[in-house]
mmCIF file of C-alpha atoms in Angstrom:
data_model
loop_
_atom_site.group_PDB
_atom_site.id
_atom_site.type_symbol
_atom_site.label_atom_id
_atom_site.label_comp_id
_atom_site.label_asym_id
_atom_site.label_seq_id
_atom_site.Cartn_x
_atom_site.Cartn_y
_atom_site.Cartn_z
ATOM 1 C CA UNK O 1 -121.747 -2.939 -123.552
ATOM 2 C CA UNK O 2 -119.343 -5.240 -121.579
ATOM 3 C CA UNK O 3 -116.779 -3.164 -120.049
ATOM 4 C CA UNK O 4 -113.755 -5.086 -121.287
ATOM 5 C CA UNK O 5 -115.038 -5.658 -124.999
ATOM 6 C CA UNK O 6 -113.468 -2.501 -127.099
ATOM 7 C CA UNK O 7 -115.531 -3.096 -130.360
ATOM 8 C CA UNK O 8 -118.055 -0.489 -129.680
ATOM 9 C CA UNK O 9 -115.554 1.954 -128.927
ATOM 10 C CA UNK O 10 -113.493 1.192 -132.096
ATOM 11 C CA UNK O 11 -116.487 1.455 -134.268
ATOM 12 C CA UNK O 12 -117.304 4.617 -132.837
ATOM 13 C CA UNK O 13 -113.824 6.033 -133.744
ATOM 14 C CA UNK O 14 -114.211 4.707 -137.207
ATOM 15 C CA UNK O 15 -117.755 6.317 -137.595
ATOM 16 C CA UNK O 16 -116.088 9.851 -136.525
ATOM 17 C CA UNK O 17 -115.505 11.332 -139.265
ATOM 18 C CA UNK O 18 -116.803 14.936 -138.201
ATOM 19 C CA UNK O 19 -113.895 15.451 -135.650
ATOM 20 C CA UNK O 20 -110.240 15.714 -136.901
ATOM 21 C CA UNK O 21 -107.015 13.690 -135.730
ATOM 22 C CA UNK O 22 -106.143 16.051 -132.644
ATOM 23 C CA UNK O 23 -109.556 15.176 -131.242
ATOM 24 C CA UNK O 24 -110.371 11.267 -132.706
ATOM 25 C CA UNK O 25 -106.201 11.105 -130.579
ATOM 26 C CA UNK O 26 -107.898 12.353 -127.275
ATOM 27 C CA UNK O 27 -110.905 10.441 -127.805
ATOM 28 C CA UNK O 28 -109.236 7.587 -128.018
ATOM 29 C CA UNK O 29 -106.861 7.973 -124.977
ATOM 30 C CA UNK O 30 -110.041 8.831 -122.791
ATOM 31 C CA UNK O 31 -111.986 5.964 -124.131
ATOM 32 C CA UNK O 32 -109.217 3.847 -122.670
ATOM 33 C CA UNK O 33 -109.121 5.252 -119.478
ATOM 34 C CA UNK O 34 -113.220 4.804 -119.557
ATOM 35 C CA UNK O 35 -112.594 1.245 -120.076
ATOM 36 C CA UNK O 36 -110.177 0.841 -117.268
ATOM 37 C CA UNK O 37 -112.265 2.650 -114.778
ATOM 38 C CA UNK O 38 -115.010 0.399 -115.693
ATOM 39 C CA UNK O 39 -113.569 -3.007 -116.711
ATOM 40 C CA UNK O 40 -113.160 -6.095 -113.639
ATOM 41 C CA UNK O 41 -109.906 -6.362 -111.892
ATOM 42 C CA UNK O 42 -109.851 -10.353 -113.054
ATOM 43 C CA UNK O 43 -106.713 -9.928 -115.796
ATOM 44 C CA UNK O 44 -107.179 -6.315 -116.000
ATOM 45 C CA UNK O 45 -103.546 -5.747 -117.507
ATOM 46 C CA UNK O 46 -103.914 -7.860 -120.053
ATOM 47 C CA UNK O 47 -107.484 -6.377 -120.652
ATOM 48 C CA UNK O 48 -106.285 -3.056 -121.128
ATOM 49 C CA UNK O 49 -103.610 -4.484 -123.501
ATOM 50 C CA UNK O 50 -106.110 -5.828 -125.751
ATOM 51 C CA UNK O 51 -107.814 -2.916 -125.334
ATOM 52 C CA UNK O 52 -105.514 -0.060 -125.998
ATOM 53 C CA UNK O 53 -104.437 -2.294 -129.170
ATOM 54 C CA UNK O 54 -107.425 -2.620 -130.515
ATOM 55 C CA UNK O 55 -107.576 0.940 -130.490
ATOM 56 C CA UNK O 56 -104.397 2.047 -131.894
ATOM 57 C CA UNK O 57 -105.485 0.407 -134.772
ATOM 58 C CA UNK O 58 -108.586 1.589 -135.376
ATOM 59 C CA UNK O 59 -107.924 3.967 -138.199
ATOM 60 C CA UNK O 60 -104.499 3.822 -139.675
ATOM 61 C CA UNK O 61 -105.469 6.829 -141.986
ATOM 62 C CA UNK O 62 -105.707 8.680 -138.580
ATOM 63 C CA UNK O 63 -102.007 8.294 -137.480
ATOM 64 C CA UNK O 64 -102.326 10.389 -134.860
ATOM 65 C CA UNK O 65 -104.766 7.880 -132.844
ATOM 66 C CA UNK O 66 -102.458 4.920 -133.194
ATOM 67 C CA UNK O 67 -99.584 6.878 -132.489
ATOM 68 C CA UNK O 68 -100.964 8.349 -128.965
ATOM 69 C CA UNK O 69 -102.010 5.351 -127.700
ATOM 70 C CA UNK O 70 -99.162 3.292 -128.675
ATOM 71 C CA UNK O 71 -96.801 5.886 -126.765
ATOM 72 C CA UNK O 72 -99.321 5.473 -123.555
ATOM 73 C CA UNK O 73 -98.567 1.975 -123.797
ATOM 74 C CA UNK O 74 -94.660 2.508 -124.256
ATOM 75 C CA UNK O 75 -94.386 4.661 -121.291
ATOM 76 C CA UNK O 76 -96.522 2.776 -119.276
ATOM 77 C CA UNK O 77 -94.789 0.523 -116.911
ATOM 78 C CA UNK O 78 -97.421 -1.900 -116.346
ATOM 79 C CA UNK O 79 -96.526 -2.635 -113.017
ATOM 80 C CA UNK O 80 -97.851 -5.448 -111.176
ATOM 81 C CA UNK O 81 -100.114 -3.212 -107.911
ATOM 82 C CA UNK O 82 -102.425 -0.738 -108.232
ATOM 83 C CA UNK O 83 -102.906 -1.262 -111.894
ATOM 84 C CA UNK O 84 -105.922 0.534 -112.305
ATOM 85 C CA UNK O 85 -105.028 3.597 -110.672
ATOM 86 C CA UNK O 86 -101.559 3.981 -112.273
ATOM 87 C CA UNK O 87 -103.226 3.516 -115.811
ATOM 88 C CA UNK O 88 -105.496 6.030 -115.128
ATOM 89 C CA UNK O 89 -102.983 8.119 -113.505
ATOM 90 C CA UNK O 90 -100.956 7.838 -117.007
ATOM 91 C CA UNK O 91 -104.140 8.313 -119.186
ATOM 92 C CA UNK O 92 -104.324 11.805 -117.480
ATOM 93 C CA UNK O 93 -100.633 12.470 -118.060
ATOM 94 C CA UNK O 94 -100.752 11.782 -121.867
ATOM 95 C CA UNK O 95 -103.771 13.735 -122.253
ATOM 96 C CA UNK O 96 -102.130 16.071 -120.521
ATOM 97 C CA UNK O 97 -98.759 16.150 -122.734
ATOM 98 C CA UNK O 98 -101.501 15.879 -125.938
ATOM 99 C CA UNK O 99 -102.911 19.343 -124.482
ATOM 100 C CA UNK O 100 -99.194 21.025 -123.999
ATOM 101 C CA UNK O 101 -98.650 19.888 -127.731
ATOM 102 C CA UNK O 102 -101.574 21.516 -128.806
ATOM 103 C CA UNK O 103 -100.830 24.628 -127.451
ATOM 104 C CA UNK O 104 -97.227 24.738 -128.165
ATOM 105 C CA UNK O 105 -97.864 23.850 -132.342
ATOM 106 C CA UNK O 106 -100.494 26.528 -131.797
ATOM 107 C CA UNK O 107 -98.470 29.301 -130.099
ATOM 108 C CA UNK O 108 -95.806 28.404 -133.294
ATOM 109 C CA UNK O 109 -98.114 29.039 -135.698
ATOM 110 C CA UNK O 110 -99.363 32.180 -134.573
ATOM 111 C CA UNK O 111 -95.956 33.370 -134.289
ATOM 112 C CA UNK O 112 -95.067 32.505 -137.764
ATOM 113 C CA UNK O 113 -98.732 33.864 -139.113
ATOM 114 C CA UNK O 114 -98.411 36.491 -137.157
ATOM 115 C CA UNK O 115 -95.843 38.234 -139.447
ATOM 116 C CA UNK O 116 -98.693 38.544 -142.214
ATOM 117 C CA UNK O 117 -99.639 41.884 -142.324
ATOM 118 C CA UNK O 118 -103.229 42.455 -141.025
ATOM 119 C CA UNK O 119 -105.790 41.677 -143.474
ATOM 120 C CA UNK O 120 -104.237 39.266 -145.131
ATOM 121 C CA UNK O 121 -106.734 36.489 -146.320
ATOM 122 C CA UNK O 122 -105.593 32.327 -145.253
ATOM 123 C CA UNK O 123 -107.406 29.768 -146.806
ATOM 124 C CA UNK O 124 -108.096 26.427 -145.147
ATOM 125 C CA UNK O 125 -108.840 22.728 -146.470
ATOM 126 C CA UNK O 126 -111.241 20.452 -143.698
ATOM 127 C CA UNK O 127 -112.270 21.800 -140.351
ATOM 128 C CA UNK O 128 -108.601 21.266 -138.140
ATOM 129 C CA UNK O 129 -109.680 22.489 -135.047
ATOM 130 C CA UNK O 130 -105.474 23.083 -134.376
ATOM 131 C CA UNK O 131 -105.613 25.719 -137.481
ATOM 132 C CA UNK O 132 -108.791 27.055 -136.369
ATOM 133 C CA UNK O 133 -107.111 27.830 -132.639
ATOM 134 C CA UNK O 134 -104.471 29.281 -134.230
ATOM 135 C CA UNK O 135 -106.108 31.727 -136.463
ATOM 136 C CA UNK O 136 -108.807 32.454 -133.428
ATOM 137 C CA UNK O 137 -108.148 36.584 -132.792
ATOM 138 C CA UNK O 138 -105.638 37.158 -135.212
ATOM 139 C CA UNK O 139 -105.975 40.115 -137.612
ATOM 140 C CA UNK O 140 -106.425 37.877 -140.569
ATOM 141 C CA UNK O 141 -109.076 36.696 -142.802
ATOM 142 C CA UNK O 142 -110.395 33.187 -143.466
ATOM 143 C CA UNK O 143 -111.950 31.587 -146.088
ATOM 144 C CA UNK O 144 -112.517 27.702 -146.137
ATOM 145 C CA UNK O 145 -113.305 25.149 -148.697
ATOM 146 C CA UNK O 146 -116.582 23.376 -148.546
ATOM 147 C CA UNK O 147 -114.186 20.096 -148.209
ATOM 148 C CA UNK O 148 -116.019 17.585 -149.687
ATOM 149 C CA UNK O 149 -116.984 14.723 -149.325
ATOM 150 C CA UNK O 150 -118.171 15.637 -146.305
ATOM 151 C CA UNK O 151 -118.537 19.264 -146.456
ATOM 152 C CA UNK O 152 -116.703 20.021 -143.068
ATOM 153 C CA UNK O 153 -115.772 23.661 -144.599
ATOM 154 C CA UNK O 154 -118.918 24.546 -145.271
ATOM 155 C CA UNK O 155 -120.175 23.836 -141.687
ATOM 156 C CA UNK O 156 -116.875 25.231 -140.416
ATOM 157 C CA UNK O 157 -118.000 28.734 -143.011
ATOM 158 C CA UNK O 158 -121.114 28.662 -141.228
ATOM 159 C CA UNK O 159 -120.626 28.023 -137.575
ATOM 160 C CA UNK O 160 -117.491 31.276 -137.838
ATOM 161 C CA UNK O 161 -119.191 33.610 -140.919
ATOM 162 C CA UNK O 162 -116.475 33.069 -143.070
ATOM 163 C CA UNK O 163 -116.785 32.768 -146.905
ATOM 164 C CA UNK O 164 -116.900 29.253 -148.227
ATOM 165 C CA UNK O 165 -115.514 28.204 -151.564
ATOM 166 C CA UNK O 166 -116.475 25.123 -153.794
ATOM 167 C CA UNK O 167 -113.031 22.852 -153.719
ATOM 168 C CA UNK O 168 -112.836 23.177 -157.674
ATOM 169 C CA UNK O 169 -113.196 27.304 -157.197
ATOM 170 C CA UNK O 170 -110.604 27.209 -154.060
ATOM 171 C CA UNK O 171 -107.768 25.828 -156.623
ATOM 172 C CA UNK O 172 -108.426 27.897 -159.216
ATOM 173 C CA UNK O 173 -108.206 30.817 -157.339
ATOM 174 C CA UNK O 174 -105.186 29.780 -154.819
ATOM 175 C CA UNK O 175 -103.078 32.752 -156.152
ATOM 176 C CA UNK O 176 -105.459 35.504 -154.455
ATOM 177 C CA UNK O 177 -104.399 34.105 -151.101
ATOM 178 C CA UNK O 178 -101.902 35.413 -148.758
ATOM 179 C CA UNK O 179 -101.370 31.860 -147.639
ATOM 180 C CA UNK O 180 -103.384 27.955 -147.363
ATOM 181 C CA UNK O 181 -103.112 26.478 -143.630
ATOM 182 C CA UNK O 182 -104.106 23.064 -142.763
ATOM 183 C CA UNK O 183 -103.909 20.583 -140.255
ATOM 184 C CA UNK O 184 -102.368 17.176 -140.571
ATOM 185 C CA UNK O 185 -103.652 13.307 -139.818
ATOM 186 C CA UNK O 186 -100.188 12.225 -140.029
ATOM 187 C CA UNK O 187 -97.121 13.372 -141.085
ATOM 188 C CA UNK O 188 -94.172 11.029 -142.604
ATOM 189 C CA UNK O 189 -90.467 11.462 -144.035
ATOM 190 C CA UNK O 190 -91.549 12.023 -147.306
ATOM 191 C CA UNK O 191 -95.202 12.829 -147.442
ATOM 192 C CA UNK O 192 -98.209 14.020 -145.342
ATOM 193 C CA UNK O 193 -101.903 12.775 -145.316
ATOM 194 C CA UNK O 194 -105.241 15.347 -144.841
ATOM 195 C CA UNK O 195 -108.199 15.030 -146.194
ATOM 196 C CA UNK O 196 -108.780 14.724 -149.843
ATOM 197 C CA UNK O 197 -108.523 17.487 -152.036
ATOM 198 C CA UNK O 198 -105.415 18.872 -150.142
ATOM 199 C CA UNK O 199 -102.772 17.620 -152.764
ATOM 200 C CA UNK O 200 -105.026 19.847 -155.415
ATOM 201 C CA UNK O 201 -104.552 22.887 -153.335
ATOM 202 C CA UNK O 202 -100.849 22.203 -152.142
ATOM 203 C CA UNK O 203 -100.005 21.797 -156.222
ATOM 204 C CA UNK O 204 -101.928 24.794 -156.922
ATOM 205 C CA UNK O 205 -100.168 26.758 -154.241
ATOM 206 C CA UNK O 206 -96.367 25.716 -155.312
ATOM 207 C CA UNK O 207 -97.028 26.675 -158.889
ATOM 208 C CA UNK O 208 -98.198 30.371 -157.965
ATOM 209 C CA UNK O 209 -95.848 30.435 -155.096
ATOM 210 C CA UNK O 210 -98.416 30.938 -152.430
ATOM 211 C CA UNK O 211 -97.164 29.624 -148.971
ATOM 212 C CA UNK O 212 -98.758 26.427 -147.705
ATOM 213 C CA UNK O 213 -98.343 25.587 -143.985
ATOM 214 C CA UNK O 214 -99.400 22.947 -142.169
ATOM 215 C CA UNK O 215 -100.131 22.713 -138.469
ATOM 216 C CA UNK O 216 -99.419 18.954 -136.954
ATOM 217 C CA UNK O 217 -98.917 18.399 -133.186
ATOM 218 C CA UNK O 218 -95.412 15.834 -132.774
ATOM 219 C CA UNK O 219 -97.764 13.184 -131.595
ATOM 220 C CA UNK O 220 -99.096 12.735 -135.327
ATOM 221 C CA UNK O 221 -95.553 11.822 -136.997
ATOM 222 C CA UNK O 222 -95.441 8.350 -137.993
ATOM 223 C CA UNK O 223 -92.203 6.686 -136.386
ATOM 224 C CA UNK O 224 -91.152 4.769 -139.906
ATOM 225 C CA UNK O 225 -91.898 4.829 -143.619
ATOM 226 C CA UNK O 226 -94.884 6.022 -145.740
ATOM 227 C CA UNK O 227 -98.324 7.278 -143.545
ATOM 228 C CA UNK O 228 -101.462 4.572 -144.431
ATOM 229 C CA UNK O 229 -104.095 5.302 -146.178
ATOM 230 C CA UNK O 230 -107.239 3.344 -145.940
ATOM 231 C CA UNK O 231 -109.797 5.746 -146.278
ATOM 232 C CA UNK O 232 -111.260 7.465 -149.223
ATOM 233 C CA UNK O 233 -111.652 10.634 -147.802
ATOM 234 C CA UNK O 234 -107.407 11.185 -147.067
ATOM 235 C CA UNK O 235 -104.694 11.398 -149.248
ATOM 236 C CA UNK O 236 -100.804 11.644 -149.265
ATOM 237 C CA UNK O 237 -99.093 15.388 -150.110
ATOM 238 C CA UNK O 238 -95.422 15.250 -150.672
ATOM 239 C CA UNK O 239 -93.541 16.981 -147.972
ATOM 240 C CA UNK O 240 -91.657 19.269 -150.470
ATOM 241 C CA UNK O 241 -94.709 21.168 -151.308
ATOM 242 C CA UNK O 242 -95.067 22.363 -147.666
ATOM 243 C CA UNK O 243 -93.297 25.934 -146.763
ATOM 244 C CA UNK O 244 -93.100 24.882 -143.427
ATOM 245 C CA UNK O 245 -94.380 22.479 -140.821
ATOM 246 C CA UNK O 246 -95.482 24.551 -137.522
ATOM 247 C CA UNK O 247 -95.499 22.090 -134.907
ATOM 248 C CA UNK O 248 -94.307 21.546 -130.938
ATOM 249 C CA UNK O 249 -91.472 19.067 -129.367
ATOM 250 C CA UNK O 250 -93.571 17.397 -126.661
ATOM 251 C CA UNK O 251 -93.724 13.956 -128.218
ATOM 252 C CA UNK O 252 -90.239 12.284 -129.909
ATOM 253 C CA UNK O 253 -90.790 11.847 -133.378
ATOM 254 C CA UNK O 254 -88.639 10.241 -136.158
ATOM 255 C CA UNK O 255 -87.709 13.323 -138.493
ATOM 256 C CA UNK O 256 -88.055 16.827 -137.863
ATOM 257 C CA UNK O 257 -90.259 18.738 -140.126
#
């Protein structure tokens, strides 16, 4: 592939569809910083431009990619020597910031599910590897949808030997939980987008009064309006069926959760 041509790369993050937002973000940000390493100084600002554009807008669904690239291009300062190093040097400092954001929403949430007394059973919608890390060595049991289309749960029941639940079965039976967690693609002032299947369970959950959290790193709030979705497999959840948003203040945002 030519260095400086971006298609590949933005097909590739459209064909992901087995990693979720917090990763498909990094990706992103370290393809970028592959392409600068690799691309010809001839017009390699504007390059990069095109570049990390091209990118941002590879899956509006996915918020959270758009919205970490776009802030390594706000807080760039695209100075005029040593280009490729400084770009670099700021790839490393978002993904950096995208790390501390991680581990700040995940800290929160194991705060706030710490408080559950020990044995209480959380179920989980998709494969959020942010929910996952904050469950990881908590006294608390976890039982995941199979998530289809797709069927991320059931891989995500198999790889942790957890019980798995068809998605039908999982809303049915939302009252026997303690709590639901998921993750987030992007979050918005009125409404949140996860994979499909989510608004089922976060209904279910309001009308037996079962708390429903979600886990979103600041870098996945949209800055205005309603999150996009393009892509069969997400859907918008109105915000007021959420107990709570667990999340971190490394990245500005436009609302607080």
């Amino acid at each position: 592939m030519d260095p400086t041509d971006c298609r590949e790369l933005v097909c590739e993050l459209r064909g992901n569809t087995a990693d979720g937002a917090a990763r498909l973000a990094r990706q992103a940000v370290r393809m970028l910083r592959d392409q600068i390493v690799a691309s010809p100084a001839a017009d390699l600002a504007e390059r990069t431009r095109s570049c990390a554009e091209a990118l941002a807008a590879a899956r509006p669904s996915v918020a959270a990619i758009g919205n970490l690239v776009r802030y390594w291009m706000a807080t760039f300062a695209w100075p005029p020597k040593d280009f490729r190093s400084r770009a670099i040097s700021h790839c490393d400092e978002i993904l950096a910031a995208a790390d501390r954001a991680f581990h700040d929403t995940v800290e929160g949430a194991r705060r706030r599910l710490g408080t559950f007394r020990e044995g209480s059973v959380i179920l989980t919608h998709s494969a959020s590897s942010t929910v996952r890390a904050a469950l990881d060595g908590l006294s608390l049991e976890l039982v995941a949808t199979a998530s289809e289309p797709g069927g991320e749960g059931r891989r995500l029941a198999a790889e942790l030997g957890i019980p798995c639940l068809e998605d039908d079965d999982a809303v049915a039976r939302v009252a026997d939980f303690d709590a639901l967690l998921v993750g987030a693609d992007a979050v918005g002032s009125g409404c949140f987008v996860n994979k499909v299947g989510t608004l089922a369970l976060a209904s279910a959950a309001w009308s037996a009064r079962t708390p429903f959290f979600v886990v979103a790193e600041s870098y996945k709030w949209v800055s205005e309006g309603r999150p996009v979705v393009d892509e069969a497999a997400f859907e918008t959840v109105p915000r007021r069926l959420v107990t709570a948003f667990l999340t971190d203040k490394v990245f500005p945002r436009c609302s607080e959760p």
